Amino acid sequence: MRRGHRELLVVGDRILVKPEEGEVRTKVGLILPVGAVEKEAVQSGRAVAIGPGTPLPPPHDGADEPWREAAAAPARYLPMQVREGDYLVFFRKAAIEISFQDERYLVVPHSAVLVIVRDDAPVPDALPENL
């Protein structure tokens, strides 16, 4: 994510989330301040940037000499399910709050995400025929 002359890179299996702000109204009409909402076990927000995923070990070439230096292979990652723009519900205690360019964000590990809501994903009516 680039802002001005600075760039914020998310590493590993982490997600940069813009949390929902503002007051929350309960079912009976009480307005809860932001501090009360932050004590909840779960929180939600929009994914702004995502890391490359969980790093995978380099492939084993089957050599009988493990001390031999292998050719430098490019880094491999296990991709995440989350995409930029997804709406997430996650464990609040696992998130770390940061400030970047005077805006508040949360860094959330992929394992703390409970639910992903994706607006543009059409739900198929039937299974594909070529399964």
Coordinates of C-alpha atoms in Angstrom, one line a residue, residues 62-120:
G62 CA 16.6 -35.7 -3.5
A63 CA 20.4 -35.3 -3.3
D64 CA 22.1 -37.6 -0.9
E65 CA 24.4 -34.8 0.2
P66 CA 22.4 -32.4 2.4
W67 CA 25.5 -30.2 3.0
R68 CA 25.8 -29.4 -0.7
E69 CA 24.6 -25.9 -1.5
A70 CA 21.5 -26.0 -3.7
A71 CA 20.8 -23.5 -6.4
A72 CA 18.9 -20.5 -5.1
A73 CA 15.3 -21.1 -5.7
P74 CA 12.7 -18.4 -5.7
A75 CA 10.6 -18.0 -2.6
R76 CA 7.4 -20.1 -2.5
Y77 CA 4.3 -19.2 -0.6
L78 CA 1.0 -20.9 0.3
P79 CA -1.6 -18.3 -0.8
M80 CA -4.3 -17.1 1.5
Q81 CA -8.1 -17.1 0.9
V82 CA -8.4 -13.4 1.7
R83 CA -8.3 -10.8 -1.1
E84 CA -8.0 -7.1 -1.0
G85 CA -11.4 -5.5 -0.5
D86 CA -12.9 -8.5 1.4
Y87 CA -14.9 -7.8 4.6
L88 CA -13.4 -9.8 7.5
V89 CA -14.6 -10.9 11.0
F90 CA -11.6 -11.8 13.1
F91 CA -10.4 -12.3 16.7
R92 CA -9.7 -8.9 18.2
K93 CA -7.0 -10.2 20.6
A94 CA -4.9 -11.6 17.7
A95 CA -4.8 -8.2 15.9
I96 CA -2.0 -5.6 16.4
E97 CA -2.8 -2.0 16.0
I98 CA -0.6 0.3 13.9
S99 CA -0.7 3.8 12.6
F100 CA 0.4 4.6 9.1
Q101 CA 0.3 8.1 7.6
D102 CA -2.0 9.2 10.5
E103 CA -4.5 6.4 9.9
R104 CA -5.3 3.5 12.2
Y105 CA -5.0 -0.1 10.9
L106 CA -4.9 -3.6 12.4
V107 CA -2.4 -6.3 11.3
V108 CA -4.3 -9.6 11.6
P109 CA -2.8 -13.0 11.1
H110 CA -4.6 -15.3 8.6
S111 CA -5.3 -17.8 11.4
A112 CA -7.3 -15.2 13.3
V113 CA -9.8 -14.7 10.5
L114 CA -13.2 -16.3 11.3
V115 CA -15.3 -15.2 8.3
I116 CA -14.7 -13.6 4.9
V117 CA -17.5 -11.7 3.2
R118 CA -16.8 -11.2 -0.5
D119 CA -19.3 -9.0 -2.5
D120 CA -18.3 -9.9 -6.0

